[in-house]
Coordinates of C-alpha atoms in Angstrom, one line a residue:
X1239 CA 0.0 0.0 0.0
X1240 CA 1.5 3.5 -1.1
X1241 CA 1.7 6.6 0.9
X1242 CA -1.8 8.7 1.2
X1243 CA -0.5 12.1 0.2
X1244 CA -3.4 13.8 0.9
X1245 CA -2.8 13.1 4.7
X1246 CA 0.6 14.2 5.3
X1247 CA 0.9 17.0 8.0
X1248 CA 2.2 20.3 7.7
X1249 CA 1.6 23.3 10.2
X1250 CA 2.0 25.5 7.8
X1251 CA -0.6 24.6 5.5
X1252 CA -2.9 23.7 8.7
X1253 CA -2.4 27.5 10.0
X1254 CA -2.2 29.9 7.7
X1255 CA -2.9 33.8 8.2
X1256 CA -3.2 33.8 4.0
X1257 CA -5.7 30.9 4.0
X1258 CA -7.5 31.7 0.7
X1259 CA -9.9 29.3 1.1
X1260 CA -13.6 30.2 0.0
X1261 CA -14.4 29.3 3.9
X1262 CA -11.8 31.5 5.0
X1263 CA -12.1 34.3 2.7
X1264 CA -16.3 34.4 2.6
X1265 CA -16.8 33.9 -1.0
X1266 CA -20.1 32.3 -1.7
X1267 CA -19.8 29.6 -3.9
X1268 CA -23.5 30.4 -5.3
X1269 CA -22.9 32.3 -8.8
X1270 CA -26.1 31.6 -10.4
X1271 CA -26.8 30.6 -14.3
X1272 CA -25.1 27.4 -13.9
X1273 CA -21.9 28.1 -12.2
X1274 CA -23.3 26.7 -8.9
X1275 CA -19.9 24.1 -9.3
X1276 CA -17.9 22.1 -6.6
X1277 CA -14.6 20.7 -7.6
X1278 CA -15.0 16.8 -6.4
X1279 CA -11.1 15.3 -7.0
X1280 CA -8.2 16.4 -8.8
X1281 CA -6.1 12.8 -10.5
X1282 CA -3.1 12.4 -12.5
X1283 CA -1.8 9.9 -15.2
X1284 CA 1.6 9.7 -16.4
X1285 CA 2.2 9.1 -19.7
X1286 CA 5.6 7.4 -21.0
X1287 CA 6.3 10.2 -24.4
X1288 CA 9.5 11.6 -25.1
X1289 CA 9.2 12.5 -21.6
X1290 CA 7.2 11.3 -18.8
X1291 CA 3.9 14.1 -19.0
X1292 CA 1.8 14.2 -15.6
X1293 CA -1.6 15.2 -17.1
X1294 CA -4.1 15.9 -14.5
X1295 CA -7.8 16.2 -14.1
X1296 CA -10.2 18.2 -11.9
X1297 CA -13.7 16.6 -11.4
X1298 CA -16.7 18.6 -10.4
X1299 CA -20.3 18.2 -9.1
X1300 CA -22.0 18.8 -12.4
X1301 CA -20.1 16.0 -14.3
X1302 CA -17.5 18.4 -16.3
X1303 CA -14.5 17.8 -16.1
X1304 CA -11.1 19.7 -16.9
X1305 CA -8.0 18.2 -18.5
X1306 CA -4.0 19.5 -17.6
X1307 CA -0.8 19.2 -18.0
X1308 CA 2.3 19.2 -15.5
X1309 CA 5.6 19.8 -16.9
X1310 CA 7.2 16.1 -17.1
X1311 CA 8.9 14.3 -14.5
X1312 CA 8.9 12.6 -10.7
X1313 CA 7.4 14.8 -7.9
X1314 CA 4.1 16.4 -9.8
X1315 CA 2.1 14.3 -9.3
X1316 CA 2.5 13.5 -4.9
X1317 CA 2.3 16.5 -5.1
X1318 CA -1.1 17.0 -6.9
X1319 CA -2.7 14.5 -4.5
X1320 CA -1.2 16.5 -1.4
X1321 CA -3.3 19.3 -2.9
X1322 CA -6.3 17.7 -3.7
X1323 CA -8.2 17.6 -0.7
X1324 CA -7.5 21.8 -0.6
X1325 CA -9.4 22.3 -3.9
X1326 CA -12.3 19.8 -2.8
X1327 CA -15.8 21.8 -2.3
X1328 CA -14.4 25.4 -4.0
X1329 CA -16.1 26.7 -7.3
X1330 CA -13.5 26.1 -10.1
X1331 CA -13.9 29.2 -11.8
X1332 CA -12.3 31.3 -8.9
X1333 CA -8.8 30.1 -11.1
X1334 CA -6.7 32.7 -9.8
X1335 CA -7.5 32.7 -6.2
X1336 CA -7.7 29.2 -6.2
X1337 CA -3.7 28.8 -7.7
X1338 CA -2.6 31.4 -4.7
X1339 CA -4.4 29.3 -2.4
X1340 CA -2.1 26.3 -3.3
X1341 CA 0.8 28.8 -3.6
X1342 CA 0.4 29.8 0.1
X1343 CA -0.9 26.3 1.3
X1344 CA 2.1 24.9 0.2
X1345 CA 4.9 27.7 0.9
X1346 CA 6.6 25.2 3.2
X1347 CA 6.8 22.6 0.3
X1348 CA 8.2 25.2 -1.7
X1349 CA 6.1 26.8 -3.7
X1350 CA 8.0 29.7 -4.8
X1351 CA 9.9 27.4 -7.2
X1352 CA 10.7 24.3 -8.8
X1353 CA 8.5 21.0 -9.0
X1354 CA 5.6 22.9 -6.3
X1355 CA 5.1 25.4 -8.4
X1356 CA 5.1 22.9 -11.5
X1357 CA 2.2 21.1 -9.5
X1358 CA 0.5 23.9 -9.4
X1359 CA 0.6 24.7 -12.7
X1360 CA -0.9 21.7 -14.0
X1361 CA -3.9 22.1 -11.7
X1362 CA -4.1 25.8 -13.2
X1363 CA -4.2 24.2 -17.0
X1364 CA -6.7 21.9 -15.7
X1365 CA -8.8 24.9 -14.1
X1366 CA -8.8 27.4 -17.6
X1367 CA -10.3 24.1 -19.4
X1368 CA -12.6 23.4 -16.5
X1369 CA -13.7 27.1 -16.7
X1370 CA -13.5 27.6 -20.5
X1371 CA -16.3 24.7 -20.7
X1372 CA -18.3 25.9 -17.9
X1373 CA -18.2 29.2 -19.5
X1374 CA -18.8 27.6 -22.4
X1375 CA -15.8 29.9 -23.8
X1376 CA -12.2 28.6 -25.1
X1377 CA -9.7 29.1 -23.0
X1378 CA -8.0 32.5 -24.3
X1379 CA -11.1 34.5 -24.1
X1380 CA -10.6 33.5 -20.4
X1381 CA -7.2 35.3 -20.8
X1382 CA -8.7 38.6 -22.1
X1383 CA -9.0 37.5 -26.2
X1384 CA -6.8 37.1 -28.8
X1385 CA -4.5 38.7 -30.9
X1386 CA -3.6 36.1 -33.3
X1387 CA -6.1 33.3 -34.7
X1388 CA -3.1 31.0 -35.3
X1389 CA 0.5 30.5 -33.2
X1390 CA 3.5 29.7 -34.9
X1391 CA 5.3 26.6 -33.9
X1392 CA 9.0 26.1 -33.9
X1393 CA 10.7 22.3 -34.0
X1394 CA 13.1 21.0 -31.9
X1395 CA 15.0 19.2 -34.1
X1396 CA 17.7 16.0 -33.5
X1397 CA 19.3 13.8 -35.6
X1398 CA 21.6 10.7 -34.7
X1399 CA 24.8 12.3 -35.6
X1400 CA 23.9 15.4 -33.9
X1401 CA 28.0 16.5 -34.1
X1402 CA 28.0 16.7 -37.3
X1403 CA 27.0 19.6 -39.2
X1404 CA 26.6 18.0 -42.3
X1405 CA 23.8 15.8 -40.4
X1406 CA 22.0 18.8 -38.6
X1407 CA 21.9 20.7 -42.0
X1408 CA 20.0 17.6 -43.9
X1409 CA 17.7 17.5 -40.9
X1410 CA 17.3 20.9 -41.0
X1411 CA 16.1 20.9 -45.0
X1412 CA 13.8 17.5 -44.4
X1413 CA 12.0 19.3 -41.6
X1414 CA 11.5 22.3 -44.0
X1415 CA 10.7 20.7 -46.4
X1416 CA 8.8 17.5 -45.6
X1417 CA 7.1 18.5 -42.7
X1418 CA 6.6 22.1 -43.6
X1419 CA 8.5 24.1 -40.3
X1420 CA 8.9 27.9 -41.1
X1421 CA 11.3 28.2 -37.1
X1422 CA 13.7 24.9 -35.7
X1423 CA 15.8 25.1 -33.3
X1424 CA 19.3 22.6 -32.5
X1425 CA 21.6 21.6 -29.6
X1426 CA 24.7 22.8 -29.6
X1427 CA 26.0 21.7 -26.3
X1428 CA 27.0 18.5 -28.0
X1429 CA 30.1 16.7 -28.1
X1430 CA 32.8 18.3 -30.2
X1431 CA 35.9 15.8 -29.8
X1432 CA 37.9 18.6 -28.6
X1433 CA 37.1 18.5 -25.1
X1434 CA 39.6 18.1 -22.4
X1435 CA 37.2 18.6 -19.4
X1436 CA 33.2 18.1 -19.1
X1437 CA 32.9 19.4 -15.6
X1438 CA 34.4 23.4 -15.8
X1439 CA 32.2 25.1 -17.9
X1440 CA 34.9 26.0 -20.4
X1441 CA 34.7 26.1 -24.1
X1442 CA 38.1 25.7 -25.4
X1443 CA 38.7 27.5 -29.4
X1444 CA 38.0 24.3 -31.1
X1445 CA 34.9 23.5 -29.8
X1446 CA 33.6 27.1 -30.3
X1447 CA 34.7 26.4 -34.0
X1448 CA 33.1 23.0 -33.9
X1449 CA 29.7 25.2 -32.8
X1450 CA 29.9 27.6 -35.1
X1451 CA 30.1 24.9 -37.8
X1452 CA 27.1 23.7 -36.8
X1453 CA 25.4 26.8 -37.1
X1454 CA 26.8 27.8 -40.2
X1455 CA 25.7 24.6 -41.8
X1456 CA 22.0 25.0 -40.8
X1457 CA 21.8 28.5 -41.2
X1458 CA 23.0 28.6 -45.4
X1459 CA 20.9 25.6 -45.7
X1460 CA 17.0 27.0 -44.7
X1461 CA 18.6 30.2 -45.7
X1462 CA 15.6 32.8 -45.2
X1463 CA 13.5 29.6 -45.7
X1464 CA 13.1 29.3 -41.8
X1465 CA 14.3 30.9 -38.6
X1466 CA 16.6 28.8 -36.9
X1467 CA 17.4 28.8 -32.7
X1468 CA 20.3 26.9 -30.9
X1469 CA 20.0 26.0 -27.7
X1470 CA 23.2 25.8 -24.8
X1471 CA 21.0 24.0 -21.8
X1472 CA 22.9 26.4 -19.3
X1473 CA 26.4 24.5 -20.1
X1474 CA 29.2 26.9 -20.4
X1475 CA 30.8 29.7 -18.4
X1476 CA 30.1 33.0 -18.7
X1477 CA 33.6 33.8 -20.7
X1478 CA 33.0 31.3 -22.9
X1479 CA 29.6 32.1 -23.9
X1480 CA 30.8 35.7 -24.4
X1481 CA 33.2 34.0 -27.2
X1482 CA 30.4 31.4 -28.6
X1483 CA 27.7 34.4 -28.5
X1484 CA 30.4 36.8 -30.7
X1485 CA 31.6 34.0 -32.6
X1486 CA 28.1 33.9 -33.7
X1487 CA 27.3 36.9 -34.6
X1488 CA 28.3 36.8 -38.5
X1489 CA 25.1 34.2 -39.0
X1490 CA 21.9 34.4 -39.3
X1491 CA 20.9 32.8 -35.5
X1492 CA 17.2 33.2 -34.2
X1493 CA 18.6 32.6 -30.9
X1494 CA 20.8 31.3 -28.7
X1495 CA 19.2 29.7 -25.4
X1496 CA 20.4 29.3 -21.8
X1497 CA 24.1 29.8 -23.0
X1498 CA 25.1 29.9 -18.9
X1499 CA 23.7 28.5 -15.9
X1500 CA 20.0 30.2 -14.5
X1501 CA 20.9 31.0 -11.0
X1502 CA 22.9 33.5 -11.5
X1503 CA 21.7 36.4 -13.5
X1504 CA 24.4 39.0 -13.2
X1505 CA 26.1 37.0 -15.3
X1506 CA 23.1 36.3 -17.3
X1507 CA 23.1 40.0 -18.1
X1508 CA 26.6 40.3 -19.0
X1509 CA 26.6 37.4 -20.9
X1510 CA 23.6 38.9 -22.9
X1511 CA 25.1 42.8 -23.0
X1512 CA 28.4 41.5 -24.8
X1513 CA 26.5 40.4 -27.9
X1514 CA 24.2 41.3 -30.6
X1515 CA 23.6 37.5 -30.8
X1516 CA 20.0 37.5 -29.5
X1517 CA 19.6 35.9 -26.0
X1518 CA 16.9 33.5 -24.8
X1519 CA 16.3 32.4 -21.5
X1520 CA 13.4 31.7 -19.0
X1521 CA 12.8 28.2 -18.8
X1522 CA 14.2 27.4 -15.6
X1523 CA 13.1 30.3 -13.3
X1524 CA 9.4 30.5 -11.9
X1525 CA 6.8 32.4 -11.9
X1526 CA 6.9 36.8 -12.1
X1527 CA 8.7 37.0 -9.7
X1528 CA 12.1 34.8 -11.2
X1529 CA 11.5 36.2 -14.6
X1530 CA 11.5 40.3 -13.3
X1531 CA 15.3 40.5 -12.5
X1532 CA 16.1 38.9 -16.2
X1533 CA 13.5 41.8 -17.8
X1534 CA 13.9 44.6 -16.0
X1535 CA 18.1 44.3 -16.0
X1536 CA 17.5 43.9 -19.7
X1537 CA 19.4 40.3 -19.3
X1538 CA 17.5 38.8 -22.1
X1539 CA 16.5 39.7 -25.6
X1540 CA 14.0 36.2 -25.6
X1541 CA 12.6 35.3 -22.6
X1542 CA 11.1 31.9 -22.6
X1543 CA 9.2 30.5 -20.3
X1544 CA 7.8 27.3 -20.1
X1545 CA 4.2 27.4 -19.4
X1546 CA 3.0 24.6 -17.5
X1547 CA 6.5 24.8 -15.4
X1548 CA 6.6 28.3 -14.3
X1549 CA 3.0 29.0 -12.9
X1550 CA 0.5 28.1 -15.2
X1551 CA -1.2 29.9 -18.0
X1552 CA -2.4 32.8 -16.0
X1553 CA 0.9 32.9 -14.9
X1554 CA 2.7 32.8 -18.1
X1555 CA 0.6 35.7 -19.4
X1556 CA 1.4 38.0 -17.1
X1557 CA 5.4 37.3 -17.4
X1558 CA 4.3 38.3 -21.3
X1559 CA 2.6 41.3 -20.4
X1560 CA 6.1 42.1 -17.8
X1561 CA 8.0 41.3 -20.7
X1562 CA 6.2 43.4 -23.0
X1563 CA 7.2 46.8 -20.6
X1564 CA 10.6 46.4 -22.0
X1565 CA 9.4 45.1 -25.7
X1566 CA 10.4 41.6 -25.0
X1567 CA 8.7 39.1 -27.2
X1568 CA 8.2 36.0 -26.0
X1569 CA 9.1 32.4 -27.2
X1570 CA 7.6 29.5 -25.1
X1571 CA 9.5 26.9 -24.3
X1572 CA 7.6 23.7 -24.5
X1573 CA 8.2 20.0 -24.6
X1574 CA 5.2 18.5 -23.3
X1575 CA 2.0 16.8 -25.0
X1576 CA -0.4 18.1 -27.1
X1577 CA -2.2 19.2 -24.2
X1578 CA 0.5 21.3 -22.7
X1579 CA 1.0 22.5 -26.4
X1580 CA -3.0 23.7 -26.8
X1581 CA -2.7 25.2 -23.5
X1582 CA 0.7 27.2 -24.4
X1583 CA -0.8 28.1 -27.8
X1584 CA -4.2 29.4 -26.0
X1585 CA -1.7 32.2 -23.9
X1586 CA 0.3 32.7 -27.0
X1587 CA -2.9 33.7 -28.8
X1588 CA -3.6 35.8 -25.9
X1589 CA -0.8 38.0 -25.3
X1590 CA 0.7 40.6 -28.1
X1591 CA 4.4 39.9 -28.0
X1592 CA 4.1 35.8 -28.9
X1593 CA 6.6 34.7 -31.2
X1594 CA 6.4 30.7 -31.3
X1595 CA 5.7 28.2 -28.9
X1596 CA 7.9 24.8 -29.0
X1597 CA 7.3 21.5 -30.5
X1598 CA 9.5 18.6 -29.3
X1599 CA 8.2 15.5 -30.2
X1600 CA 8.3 15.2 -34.0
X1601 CA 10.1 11.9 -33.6
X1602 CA 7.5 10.9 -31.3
X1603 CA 4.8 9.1 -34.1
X1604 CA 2.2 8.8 -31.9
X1605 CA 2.5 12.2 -30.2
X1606 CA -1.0 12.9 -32.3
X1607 CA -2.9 10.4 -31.4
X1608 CA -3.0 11.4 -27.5
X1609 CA -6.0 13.8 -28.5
X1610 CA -9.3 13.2 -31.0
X1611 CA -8.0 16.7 -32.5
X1612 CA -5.4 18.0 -34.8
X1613 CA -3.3 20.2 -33.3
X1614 CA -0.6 21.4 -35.1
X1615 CA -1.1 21.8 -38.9
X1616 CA 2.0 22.9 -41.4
X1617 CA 4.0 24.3 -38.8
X1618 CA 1.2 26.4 -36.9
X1619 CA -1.5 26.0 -34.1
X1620 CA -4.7 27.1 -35.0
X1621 CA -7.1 28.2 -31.9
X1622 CA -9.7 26.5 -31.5
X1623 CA -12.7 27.9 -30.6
X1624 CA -14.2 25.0 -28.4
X1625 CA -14.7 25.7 -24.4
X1626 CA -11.6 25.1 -22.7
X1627 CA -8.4 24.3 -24.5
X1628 CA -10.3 22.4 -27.4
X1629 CA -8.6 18.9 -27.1
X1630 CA -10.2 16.1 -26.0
X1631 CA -7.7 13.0 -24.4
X1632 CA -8.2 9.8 -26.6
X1633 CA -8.2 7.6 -23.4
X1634 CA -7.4 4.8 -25.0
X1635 CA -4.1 6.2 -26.1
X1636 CA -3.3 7.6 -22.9
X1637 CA -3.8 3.9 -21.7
X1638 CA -2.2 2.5 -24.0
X1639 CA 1.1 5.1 -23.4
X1640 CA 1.3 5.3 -19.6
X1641 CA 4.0 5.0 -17.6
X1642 CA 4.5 1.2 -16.2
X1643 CA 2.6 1.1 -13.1
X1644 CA 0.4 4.3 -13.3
X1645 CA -3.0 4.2 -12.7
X1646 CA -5.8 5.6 -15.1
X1647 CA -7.2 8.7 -14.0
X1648 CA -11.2 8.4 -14.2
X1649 CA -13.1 9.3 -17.4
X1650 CA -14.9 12.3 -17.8

């Protein structure tokens, strides 16, 4: 028999002086017109993808039922159990008070960051869907409307010899080509065959030429054909992502992402001041309050958050609308399923400075079939106009992909 999460004891989230609870706070849950809704239960699944997504659903009284996404991986979903039984009896539509009340329910399980917050987020996915079909409204119209009827998607792209330029560059004109991508993006914290130390951070002058033969490959292959990113995943040290960002600087580079480590954003800020190599970051702070140091220190050119991650969709939005204060566009990071995806695309509809969200499962061939609808179409999301997020789980695929030894969530 497994641990009951929803038991385990915490003073902090039994006393509270910032309980947000409908009880605490006196909000009627009576709304009239058919919003008279109790949230029941709040499950998960795991499905085994390219990575392990937690999706999560929030049951209700009346039978409706709203589908989320965590951002992948261990954690998420104890978690989401833990906060069940503090969403149990509250009307769903209260979606913002209702994510603070977990924030401050569970500030001593740390919810100011990392896999809390992440927890969270995929209970506030699941809330804007619950809503939007209350509401009988899609999701960005809960978000204050849209600017854009479509979002443009950018692919992640791999190949087996990801080293070699030669490689990247053919992947780079199939994906065009074939499969119709207008934005990729590549690694480039791969190995080069020149390196003499994995552990200190440093890039040593072959491997920045190694790098920038990548980049030079891709680039003069999609040629104005397609905007092309490359992506660091907070490897090097801040000297030697000054050199890699300069050495860069002669192509034609959408991007280049998480060249240093997050934690430290004075170098962050230097790193991106060097350059006129544009700068992405954002995935691996949380919520406003990680991203306002990056925008207002003008540390980033990009920032990128990763919606169900960093605080939700809510969330996410407002981080846009910070960003936008300092003409910031945003590009979302984004490697989850297609319902992480819809939900991304519903905020990047919603907000005015979107660029592209992120695709990263083009390998995956059944990445499609987790959802009964189409969701992204040559290279673009189009919004759908369905209550909610406009995807509905094919449970049969979602049982057929879980993660050995997961449970399925109930039905709707």
């Amino acid at each position: 028999m497994g641990v009951d999460y929803t038991q385990l004891r915490d003073p902090n989230a039994e006393y509270t002086m910032r309980d947000l609870s409908a009880e605490t706070m006196n909000v009627t849950r009576e709304r009239g017109a058919g919003r008279d809704i109790e949230i029941t239960d709040v499950q998960t699944t795991m499905v085994d993808g390219n990575f392990p997504w937690t999706l999560v659903r929030v049951y209700t009284d009346a039978g409706i039922v709203g589908t989320g996404e965590a951002y992948w991986g261990a954690g998420a979903p104890e978690l989401i159990e833990r906060m069940a039984p503090f969403l149990r009896g509250e009307n769903p539509l209260d979606i913002d008070r209702l994510t603070e009340h977990l924030v401050q329910k569970m500030s001593g399980e740390g919810s100011i960051g990392g896999v809390t917050v992440t927890a969270i987020s995929g209970i506030e996915v699941a809330l804007h869907d619950l809503a939007g079909k209350i509401l009988e409204l899609p999701a960005y119209q809960l978000l204050g409307g849209k600017y854009r009827d479509k979002v443009r998607v950018y692919c992640d792209c791999h190949t087996e010899e990801e080293a070699d330029p030669i490689a990247c560059a053919d992947e780079a004109e199939r994906v065009v080509e074939d499969l119709g991508y207008d934005a990729l993006k590549f690694d480039l914290d791969v190995p080069s065959g020149h390196e003499k130390d994995r552990a200190n951070r440093h890039l040593r002058a072959p491997e920045i030429e190694h790098k920038a033969s990548i980049v030079e490959a891709v680039t003069e292959q999609v040629g104005s054909r397609a905007d092309v990113a490359f992506d660091c995943h907070w490897t090097f040290s801040g000297g030697s992502a000054k050199r890699l960002a300069e050495r860069l600087e002669e192509y034609d580079v959408w991007w280049l992402e998480d060249p240093v480590p997050p934690e430290n954003h004075d170098v962050q800020r230097e790193v991106t001041q060097s350059t006129t190599t544009p700068i992405t970051v954002g995935e691996n702070v949380y919520r406003t309050h990680g991203q306002r140091r990056l925008l207002e220190e003008q540390a980033v050119d990009i920032i990128a958050p990763d919606m169900p991650k960093v605080g939700g969709m809510r969330e996410t939005a407002k981080i846009a609308d910070l960003a936008d204060l300092y003409y910031v566009p945003v590009a979302m990071h984004n490697v989850g399923s297609p319902v992480a995806t819809m939900g991304s695309a519903h905020v990047g509809a919603a907000v005015s400075n979107t660029l592209a969200v992120e695709y990263h499962s083009y390998e995956l061939g059944w990445w499609a079939d987790l959802v009964e609808e189409d969701v992204i179409e040559d290279g673009y999301i189009e919004i759908p106009e369905q209550p909610g997020l406009g995807v509905t789980l094919d449970m049969d695929a979602v049982a057929e992909h879980m993660v050995e030894g997961e449970d399925l969530f109930d039905d709707a």
